[in-house]
XYZ file of C-alpha atoms in Angstrom:
665
model
C 138.314 125.624 59.014
C 134.756 126.792 59.711
C 132.762 123.607 60.217
C 133.355 122.084 63.616
C 131.580 118.873 64.557
C 130.928 117.610 68.052
C 130.134 114.161 69.397
C 127.688 113.948 71.145
C 126.045 116.251 68.644
C 124.847 119.697 69.746
C 121.198 119.821 70.864
C 121.474 116.169 71.924
C 120.201 114.598 75.125
C 121.928 111.789 77.020
C 120.743 109.607 79.903
C 123.516 108.315 82.148
C 124.002 107.043 85.714
C 126.374 107.796 88.561
C 129.469 105.670 87.952
C 129.305 106.027 84.155
C 131.670 108.061 82.008
C 130.892 110.395 79.109
C 133.262 111.200 76.252
C 133.249 114.402 74.185
C 134.981 114.821 70.826
C 135.469 117.957 68.747
C 136.640 117.621 65.137
C 136.944 119.558 61.938
C 136.960 116.809 59.318
C 140.742 116.890 58.921
C 144.030 117.491 60.696
C 144.006 119.869 63.653
C 145.271 123.335 62.652
C 148.594 124.344 64.167
C 148.259 126.577 67.192
C 144.648 125.662 67.897
C 143.309 124.175 71.132
C 139.930 123.120 72.458
C 137.894 123.396 75.624
C 134.694 121.880 77.002
C 132.382 124.371 78.669
C 130.230 122.466 81.171
C 128.689 122.393 84.623
C 129.362 118.655 84.996
C 131.047 118.002 88.302
C 129.528 121.115 89.858
C 126.207 119.753 91.094
C 126.493 121.281 94.562
C 127.283 124.728 93.163
C 124.473 124.424 90.617
C 121.941 123.477 93.304
C 123.114 126.312 95.544
C 122.717 128.762 92.666
C 119.130 127.651 92.033
C 118.235 127.916 95.716
C 120.027 131.217 96.320
C 118.588 133.055 93.325
C 115.036 131.958 94.155
C 115.431 133.313 97.659
C 116.646 136.663 96.300
C 120.311 135.967 96.918
C 123.175 136.760 94.591
C 125.698 134.437 92.999
C 128.558 134.846 90.611
C 127.152 134.726 87.089
C 127.692 131.246 85.695
C 129.487 130.146 88.850
C 128.695 126.493 88.203
C 130.296 126.558 84.731
C 133.925 125.855 83.903
C 136.106 125.422 80.835
C 138.053 122.154 80.792
C 140.987 121.607 78.383
C 140.517 118.864 75.779
C 143.362 116.735 74.446
C 144.446 115.946 70.849
C 143.527 112.383 69.826
C 143.332 110.824 66.348
C 142.830 114.070 64.467
C 140.377 115.655 66.919
C 140.165 116.933 70.481
C 138.802 114.632 73.144
C 137.823 114.635 76.821
C 136.273 111.911 78.974
C 134.692 112.718 82.325
C 133.399 110.451 85.110
C 129.859 111.058 86.383
C 129.727 111.250 90.159
C 126.645 113.391 90.822
C 122.913 113.192 90.158
C 121.383 116.035 88.210
C 120.760 117.717 84.881
C 123.895 119.127 83.286
C 124.971 120.815 80.050
C 128.142 120.782 77.988
C 129.500 122.074 74.695
C 132.969 121.912 73.175
C 134.625 124.774 71.316
C 137.946 125.507 69.643
C 140.352 128.405 70.183
C 142.204 129.454 67.056
C 145.768 130.727 66.805
C 144.542 134.309 67.332
C 142.702 133.354 70.548
C 139.218 133.548 69.019
C 136.562 131.048 70.100
C 135.074 128.835 67.377
C 131.864 127.005 68.254
C 130.014 124.217 66.417
C 126.449 125.088 65.413
C 123.665 124.190 67.814
C 122.806 124.305 71.487
C 124.447 122.539 74.425
C 124.326 118.803 74.934
C 122.148 117.925 77.936
C 123.136 115.081 80.259
C 120.660 113.665 82.759
C 122.563 111.709 85.424
C 120.423 109.347 87.515
C 121.237 107.557 90.783
C 123.240 104.370 90.300
C 120.569 102.187 91.932
C 118.058 103.073 89.195
C 120.008 101.436 86.368
C 118.326 98.065 87.029
C 115.744 96.323 89.209
C 113.066 98.998 88.784
C 110.036 96.782 89.507
C 107.369 98.760 91.357
C 104.527 97.539 93.579
C 101.871 100.243 93.944
C 99.964 99.958 97.229
C 96.948 101.860 98.547
C 97.364 101.345 102.341
C 93.654 101.846 102.977
C 92.876 98.653 101.014
C 94.991 96.384 103.243
C 92.317 96.233 105.948
C 88.942 94.439 106.215
C 88.307 94.641 102.463
C 91.657 93.101 101.450
C 90.492 89.529 100.812
C 87.164 90.454 99.233
C 86.550 90.165 95.505
C 83.690 92.668 95.691
C 82.831 95.235 98.355
C 79.582 96.698 97.093
C 76.680 95.716 99.377
C 73.390 97.184 98.092
C 71.606 96.791 101.445
C 74.427 98.488 103.354
C 74.679 101.229 100.747
C 70.981 101.970 101.138
C 71.394 102.239 104.913
C 74.409 104.509 104.572
C 72.651 106.663 102.001
C 69.861 107.296 104.503
C 72.400 108.410 107.107
C 74.159 110.603 104.529
C 70.821 112.262 103.800
C 70.477 113.208 107.458
C 73.988 114.661 107.625
C 75.742 111.820 109.421
C 79.330 110.992 108.514
C 80.028 107.270 108.262
C 83.594 106.185 107.489
C 84.238 102.399 107.467
C 87.363 100.790 108.976
C 90.561 101.374 107.030
C 93.655 99.296 106.442
C 96.652 100.384 108.510
C 100.285 101.061 107.691
C 101.188 98.051 109.798
C 98.845 95.867 107.737
C 100.928 96.770 104.704
C 104.197 96.297 106.589
C 103.179 92.720 107.380
C 102.839 92.013 103.648
C 106.367 93.146 102.744
C 107.701 89.550 102.487
C 105.029 88.867 99.867
C 105.893 92.059 97.962
C 109.689 92.000 98.116
C 110.556 88.312 98.453
C 107.778 86.407 96.750
C 107.017 88.931 94.002
C 110.616 90.269 93.721
C 109.559 93.938 93.714
C 112.337 96.394 94.625
C 110.248 99.564 94.928
C 107.157 100.102 97.091
C 105.005 102.923 95.736
C 102.554 104.262 98.322
C 99.477 106.264 97.450
C 99.239 109.390 99.656
C 99.148 108.708 103.399
C 98.111 112.214 104.468
C 94.728 112.982 106.124
C 91.663 113.103 103.885
C 88.499 115.185 104.369
C 86.266 113.605 107.021
C 83.293 115.953 106.715
C 83.868 119.251 104.871
C 83.885 118.721 101.073
C 84.391 114.972 101.417
C 83.684 112.888 98.330
C 83.055 109.155 98.523
C 82.901 107.115 101.699
C 86.499 107.827 102.776
C 87.523 110.954 100.878
C 90.342 111.036 98.359
C 93.958 110.713 99.541
C 94.775 113.290 96.857
C 92.644 115.840 98.748
C 95.403 116.245 101.330
C 94.541 118.178 104.490
C 98.178 118.505 105.534
C 101.239 117.669 103.437
C 103.279 116.101 106.262
C 100.741 114.577 108.667
C 99.815 110.867 108.693
C 96.137 110.048 108.200
C 94.870 108.881 111.637
C 92.807 106.198 109.877
C 96.083 104.475 108.890
C 97.451 104.295 112.428
C 97.054 101.547 115.058
C 96.279 103.151 118.388
C 98.769 101.356 120.647
C 99.425 104.240 123.123
C 103.164 103.869 122.452
C 103.814 105.175 118.954
C 102.815 108.041 116.720
C 101.722 107.908 113.109
C 105.198 109.053 112.062
C 106.683 106.202 114.111
C 104.493 103.674 112.317
C 105.324 105.187 108.928
C 109.015 104.870 109.772
C 108.414 101.236 110.718
C 107.210 100.701 107.149
C 110.113 102.495 105.451
C 112.682 100.841 107.730
C 111.270 97.369 107.065
C 111.212 98.082 103.313
C 114.862 99.106 103.369
C 115.782 95.996 105.372
C 114.160 93.957 102.594
C 116.466 95.625 100.050
C 113.745 97.802 98.513
C 113.058 101.522 98.168
C 109.977 103.613 98.995
C 108.282 106.054 96.615
C 105.543 108.230 98.094
C 102.706 109.693 96.066
C 102.411 113.415 96.694
C 100.270 116.135 95.106
C 101.472 119.733 95.136
C 99.186 121.053 92.408
C 96.248 121.085 94.820
C 94.977 120.291 98.303
C 91.596 119.344 99.710
C 89.142 122.019 100.770
C 89.863 123.254 104.269
C 93.458 122.018 104.183
C 95.980 123.643 106.498
C 97.469 125.644 103.613
C 94.022 126.604 102.393
C 93.102 128.052 105.778
C 96.449 129.699 106.586
C 97.445 130.899 103.112
C 94.410 131.381 100.867
C 96.572 133.743 98.780
C 98.492 130.677 97.556
C 95.434 129.298 95.730
C 93.922 129.865 92.293
C 90.691 131.782 91.963
C 88.124 132.030 89.201
C 87.010 135.301 87.652
C 84.135 135.537 90.160
C 86.537 135.197 93.102
C 85.686 131.611 93.943
C 88.478 129.112 94.496
C 89.314 127.003 91.442
C 89.218 123.211 91.296
C 91.665 121.488 88.918
C 90.735 118.944 86.302
C 91.795 117.004 83.216
C 90.224 115.103 80.301
C 87.057 117.173 80.627
C 86.576 116.278 84.302
C 86.730 118.748 87.193
C 87.865 117.305 90.539
C 85.421 119.109 92.801
C 86.942 117.872 96.068
C 90.244 119.632 95.258
C 91.318 123.270 95.268
C 94.216 124.315 93.029
C 97.402 125.929 94.253
C 98.965 128.955 92.515
C 102.728 128.696 92.213
C 103.494 132.309 91.375
C 104.348 133.018 95.044
C 107.811 131.591 95.677
C 107.142 131.425 99.418
C 104.926 128.456 98.585
C 107.953 126.713 97.043
C 109.720 126.797 100.398
C 106.697 125.311 102.133
C 106.519 122.505 99.574
C 110.259 121.828 99.636
C 110.145 121.492 103.407
C 107.364 118.910 103.037
C 109.420 116.820 100.599
C 112.441 116.986 102.906
C 110.331 115.935 105.888
C 109.256 112.763 104.085
C 112.833 112.025 103.013
C 113.918 112.228 106.641
C 111.220 109.645 107.414
C 112.775 107.183 104.992
C 111.189 108.044 101.630
C 113.552 107.487 98.677
C 111.520 109.163 95.948
C 108.206 110.697 94.980
C 105.475 110.098 92.437
C 104.463 113.654 91.578
C 100.717 113.592 90.952
C 99.599 115.958 88.179
C 103.182 117.188 88.158
C 102.905 118.698 84.695
C 100.404 121.239 86.084
C 103.087 122.697 88.372
C 105.452 125.212 86.687
C 108.897 123.909 85.804
C 110.760 126.620 87.829
C 108.951 125.464 90.966
C 110.060 121.863 90.374
C 113.617 122.989 89.604
C 113.752 124.733 92.971
C 112.126 121.851 94.881
C 114.375 119.163 93.363
C 117.452 121.316 94.043
C 116.428 121.854 97.678
C 115.795 118.155 98.219
C 119.068 117.094 96.586
C 121.082 119.392 98.770
C 120.353 116.864 101.518
C 119.237 113.740 99.612
C 121.117 113.681 96.285
C 119.816 110.238 95.229
C 116.121 111.114 95.609
C 114.051 110.041 92.575
C 111.187 112.120 91.165
C 108.595 110.252 89.062
C 106.440 112.612 86.999
C 102.774 111.797 86.517
C 102.412 113.684 83.257
C 99.365 111.890 81.862
C 97.229 114.456 80.101
C 100.084 116.902 79.614
C 102.067 117.685 76.465
C 105.329 115.838 75.807
C 107.136 119.185 75.749
C 106.154 119.700 79.397
C 107.346 116.210 80.298
C 110.712 116.737 78.596
C 111.180 120.092 80.320
C 110.512 118.536 83.729
C 112.810 115.566 83.040
C 115.632 117.961 82.189
C 115.570 121.481 83.604
C 112.990 120.434 86.195
C 115.372 117.924 87.764
C 113.151 114.824 87.521
C 114.326 111.375 86.334
C 111.269 109.235 85.560
C 107.864 109.775 83.994
C 104.756 107.683 83.457
C 104.636 105.713 80.239
C 101.311 105.681 78.410
C 101.714 102.137 77.102
C 98.912 100.991 79.420
C 96.367 102.824 77.272
C 97.683 101.587 73.899
C 96.294 98.254 72.756
C 96.330 97.291 69.088
C 99.416 96.744 66.961
C 99.433 100.230 65.449
C 99.085 101.973 68.819
C 101.643 99.806 70.598
C 104.352 99.945 67.920
C 104.019 103.701 67.488
C 104.034 104.471 71.203
C 106.874 102.064 72.000
C 109.112 103.709 69.407
C 108.571 107.020 71.171
C 108.904 105.672 74.713
C 112.068 103.659 74.110
C 113.754 106.521 72.269
C 112.930 109.090 74.959
C 113.993 106.712 77.724
C 117.530 106.779 76.312
C 117.483 110.595 76.052
C 115.917 112.227 79.073
C 114.569 109.693 81.585
C 112.967 106.294 81.945
C 109.289 106.112 81.007
C 107.890 103.637 83.521
C 105.414 101.055 82.196
C 102.626 100.697 84.772
C 100.268 97.964 83.585
C 97.249 99.804 85.024
C 96.531 102.893 87.117
C 93.903 103.773 89.701
C 92.093 105.862 87.073
C 91.334 102.871 84.857
C 89.340 99.657 84.948
C 91.304 96.794 86.485
C 92.882 94.384 84.013
C 91.315 91.304 85.597
C 87.859 92.690 84.837
C 88.574 91.443 81.294
C 89.809 88.063 82.476
C 92.957 86.261 83.519
C 94.443 85.995 80.015
C 94.063 89.724 79.390
C 95.717 90.666 82.686
C 98.639 88.301 82.096
C 99.121 89.600 78.544
C 99.126 93.262 79.538
C 101.467 92.749 82.491
C 103.900 90.782 80.339
C 103.758 93.355 77.566
C 104.463 96.235 79.944
C 107.308 94.379 81.661
C 108.980 92.884 78.593
C 108.846 96.212 76.713
C 110.027 98.269 79.692
C 113.104 100.506 79.408
C 115.577 99.710 82.175
C 113.172 97.136 83.601
C 110.978 100.021 84.811
C 107.695 98.159 85.309
C 104.950 98.766 87.843
C 101.694 97.101 88.823
C 99.022 97.819 91.391
C 98.323 95.728 94.478
C 95.731 93.098 93.653
C 96.935 92.532 90.095
C 98.659 89.377 91.320
C 95.370 88.153 92.847
C 93.280 88.978 89.757
C 91.357 91.678 91.623
C 88.647 92.870 89.235
C 86.890 95.545 91.305
C 87.907 99.034 90.143
C 90.280 100.783 92.493
C 88.495 103.981 93.529
C 90.520 106.472 95.522
C 87.432 107.657 97.445
C 86.659 104.119 98.671
C 88.417 100.967 99.944
C 87.728 98.295 97.362
C 88.723 94.636 97.501
C 92.084 93.144 96.512
C 90.854 89.533 96.194
C 93.861 88.698 98.366
C 94.698 85.001 98.637
C 92.429 83.882 95.789
C 93.382 80.386 94.550
C 93.205 81.532 90.920
C 95.959 84.118 90.707
C 99.034 85.388 88.838
C 101.456 85.312 91.761
C 103.872 82.771 90.288
C 103.729 84.270 86.792
C 104.373 87.797 88.071
C 107.149 86.635 90.405
C 109.013 85.044 87.508
C 108.366 88.043 85.259
C 109.567 90.490 87.921
C 112.745 88.511 88.536
C 113.511 88.453 84.821
C 113.150 92.191 84.194
C 114.882 93.113 87.453
C 117.915 90.871 87.039
C 118.624 89.988 83.406
C 121.290 92.150 81.653
C 118.986 92.639 78.665
C 116.667 94.649 80.930
C 119.325 96.921 82.428
C 119.122 100.586 81.491
C 122.214 100.358 79.262
C 120.652 97.602 77.126
C 119.414 98.440 73.637
C 115.910 97.593 72.422
C 115.076 97.215 68.723
C 111.624 96.616 67.297
C 111.751 93.826 64.706
C 108.054 93.643 63.861
C 106.493 95.864 61.212
C 104.449 98.947 62.001
C 101.018 97.893 63.184
C 101.849 94.196 63.459
C 99.527 92.426 65.919
C 102.497 90.247 66.891
C 105.095 92.473 68.539
C 108.743 91.365 68.237
C 111.520 93.129 70.147
C 115.221 92.390 70.269
C 116.923 93.309 73.538
C 120.753 93.326 73.714
C 122.843 93.796 76.834
C 125.712 96.284 76.744
C 128.294 93.522 77.164
C 130.031 95.497 79.932
C 129.118 92.986 82.646
C 130.151 89.879 80.706
C 129.432 88.330 77.301
C 126.854 90.198 75.247
C 123.400 88.684 75.769
C 120.315 88.901 73.568
C 116.666 88.016 74.098
C 113.786 87.883 71.646
C 110.505 89.226 73.022
C 107.355 88.029 71.258
C 103.876 89.225 72.253
C 100.629 88.448 70.430
C 98.503 91.526 71.109
C 95.478 89.733 69.657
C 93.549 87.836 72.338
C 91.205 86.203 69.829
C 93.316 84.994 66.901
C 96.644 83.215 66.430
C 99.217 85.458 64.738
C 102.491 84.745 62.920
C 105.553 86.790 62.064
C 108.543 86.362 59.759
C 112.004 87.204 61.050
C 115.288 87.346 59.186
C 117.382 84.241 59.732
C 120.624 86.202 60.133
C 119.076 88.417 62.842
C 117.928 85.438 64.886
C 121.247 83.644 64.338
C 123.106 86.747 65.537
C 121.121 86.519 68.785
C 122.498 83.002 69.392
C 119.438 81.190 68.066
C 117.217 81.844 71.129
C 115.119 78.786 71.944
C 114.620 78.848 75.753
C 111.660 80.753 77.163
C 112.752 82.694 80.248
C 109.135 82.817 81.439
C 109.172 79.046 81.985
C 106.934 78.036 79.084
C 107.554 75.628 76.233
C 109.146 77.746 73.528
C 107.196 78.169 70.282
C 108.512 76.514 67.132
C 110.644 78.773 64.923
C 110.387 77.345 61.408
C 112.933 78.044 58.603
C 111.287 79.066 55.332
C 114.205 78.582 52.922
C 114.148 82.217 51.752
C 116.334 83.647 54.481
C 113.458 84.017 56.934
C 112.041 82.203 59.918
C 108.386 82.044 60.886
C 106.985 81.821 64.393
C 103.342 81.697 65.416
C 101.774 82.583 68.772
C 98.349 81.668 70.069
C 95.886 84.369 71.190
C 97.443 86.583 73.872
C 100.617 84.485 74.183
C 103.969 86.068 75.046
C 107.529 84.795 75.304
C 111.022 85.978 76.139
C 113.435 83.691 74.282
C 117.158 83.380 74.965
C 120.023 81.083 74.015
C 120.852 80.439 77.685
C 118.607 79.741 80.637
C 120.781 81.939 82.882
C 122.859 85.019 81.987
C 126.544 84.291 81.416
C 127.793 87.531 82.974
C 127.030 89.560 86.073
C 123.322 89.874 86.796
C 120.858 90.510 89.577
C 122.102 91.511 93.004
C 125.728 90.701 92.101
C 125.574 93.174 89.218
C 123.927 95.847 91.361
C 126.513 95.386 94.111
C 129.405 95.705 91.657
C 127.871 98.793 90.061
C 127.346 100.364 93.487
C 130.988 99.731 94.356
C 132.122 101.297 91.084
C 129.859 104.319 91.644
C 131.225 104.783 95.160
C 134.761 104.563 93.784
C 133.991 107.270 91.214
C 132.487 109.487 93.915
C 135.580 109.013 96.095
C 137.823 110.006 93.180
C 135.575 112.998 92.423
C 136.049 114.197 96.001
C 139.826 113.773 95.772
C 140.861 115.073 92.339
C 139.338 117.129 89.489
C 137.149 115.006 87.226
C 139.340 115.721 84.204
C 142.283 114.082 86.010
C 140.378 110.849 86.582
C 141.714 108.775 83.697
C 139.751 106.005 81.993
C 139.275 102.763 83.909
C 136.736 99.959 83.362
C 133.964 100.192 85.917
C 134.293 96.531 86.897
C 138.004 97.090 87.622
C 137.158 99.994 89.934
C 134.490 97.815 91.595
C 137.051 95.073 92.242
C 139.582 97.514 93.662
C 137.014 99.112 95.937
C 135.451 95.867 97.168
C 138.833 94.278 97.863
C 139.777 96.949 100.409
C 137.564 100.053 100.663
C 139.784 101.763 103.252
C 142.900 101.252 101.125
C 141.067 102.590 98.053
C 139.871 105.717 99.852
C 143.338 106.371 101.268
C 144.922 105.949 97.835
C 142.356 108.291 96.267
C 143.352 111.026 98.691
C 147.054 110.660 97.740
C 146.736 110.365 93.955
C 149.225 112.026 91.655
C 146.934 113.971 89.309
C 149.207 113.799 86.265
C 149.713 110.063 86.709
C 146.001 109.454 87.279
C 145.174 111.244 84.046
C 147.367 108.817 82.071
C 146.798 105.500 83.905
C 144.332 105.601 86.795
C 144.944 101.994 87.875
C 148.702 102.421 88.058
C 148.292 105.731 89.897
C 146.039 104.080 92.486
C 148.599 101.290 92.982
C 151.381 103.831 93.409
C 149.366 105.904 95.889
C 148.416 102.796 97.871
C 152.094 101.895 98.220
C 152.985 105.231 99.837
């Protein structure tokens, strides 16, 4: 026997969530040889040790070589060896199975380790993001356009004479007051804040306000965002925002840039040795796509003392209520620095989410950061793909990678691009629906003002209008869309997505199937006409549509398009210019969905974590997650007490029976 095979295959990548289980199998294509055994070498279940190793070795400390690794016995099963482990910790882990022959020699299958990225349980569904620039929630909020030629001429004259004129800014409390609109009316579960740190007021300021990405201090609140009430500090008012967001059942992601600062920043003045310099000795400004950002100065990450400074900044924001970070230009920061920072943060906040802004970087850098770098999410580039060829090609990549290494989040627009509404209502609705309906795990984001058809480009150096409250808007359409992708089982992270349309088709057709673990298997048919000028048609196989339950109800609340049999085993459906639908057999999911699903999953994840703390993972026998959720929700105290008294041998064979026996003691 020389050819060992492993499932999952060596070199593979898996995306899982806390509360899931992962099964490993090692086979040889025939009966197991007498006297052989098998082990799984892995660091699964050793997240704390792994994080401590990363932190200690960076700081010059010593650890036992491979201290986070262990060899776990596998068990004979149906002609192979098998082991199933629960996933109780967030992180990036590795595993590989091997055999031990009768002479005690190790036999390994060809290939590298399997990599397993384990994400927080709460990120498996409901990942609808509202991106807010706090500065824009002030006097300019309700305006469709903010450019005033007469005022600009007056300000230009003052600029010429060296005066600094900074208009009034929106405040953190202005944004806090809009949380019911964001979380209740629009059904967003994540609030993404652009940076809230001070911007340059005079020295090297660009634009009227200065860019929030030209941070002057990584942990200070911009005074322009604070209401002067003589009672509270800026940190107090920031905590008001995070606390109110959490009360609304949502999370907070903060935009942060650690590739650069603004000129004259605290770090720039105190530690100039931490910054990049050009050959002539001048400080270097970063850039991308042929543009140099002259108001920024680039950090150099070869000094590990800088990593400590940055890690402390991330931890400070977490202690203020931040649940995750959008890492601006994150691909420009070396992977070892991110590995250290994410490890430091997770020592105290294990569920913290890191969203990589990797636009402009190579995919290899993104994959490295989503694995060894300890991140979970990255920006999707669907927003800059438009015709059928571009969309089908990119979606194939994005959906495949989202099942391997981390969710690629579909933002419908970014602050670097023209606003969707500048091309009209129909275009904005089409692009938002495309990004949402094609999103992996329901990971869909849009920028404040999209719902109000704001057409004025969002410029980070200014405070442009949001067109807030405009009678012609997309509020109802986006609210329904958000609720669908946040709650429906076909948009959970364990759902599968299959492209049915041909390469380059202007009418995109996707089949989305739920896992069936939360109730009957559900299917939806997504149809999007990418052509805003011409009606398009597509032919679908009759058996495929029949297998989906003959979907005929549009979950977006529209009259469903006619699906016409052709008599040759196909069906034809036509969509008008820019139209999009999400068709299902049932108006409401038949199984668990929405908040009920998330609550049950959270209970199951907590149960797995309690068992992980009580017994070795390999002794935690198989049990359906919904059964664990029921046991935990019925009596959490009884479950925790039983977990602490479990018989390990009994739990390995029948976890449910072992829990019952321990509870009876």
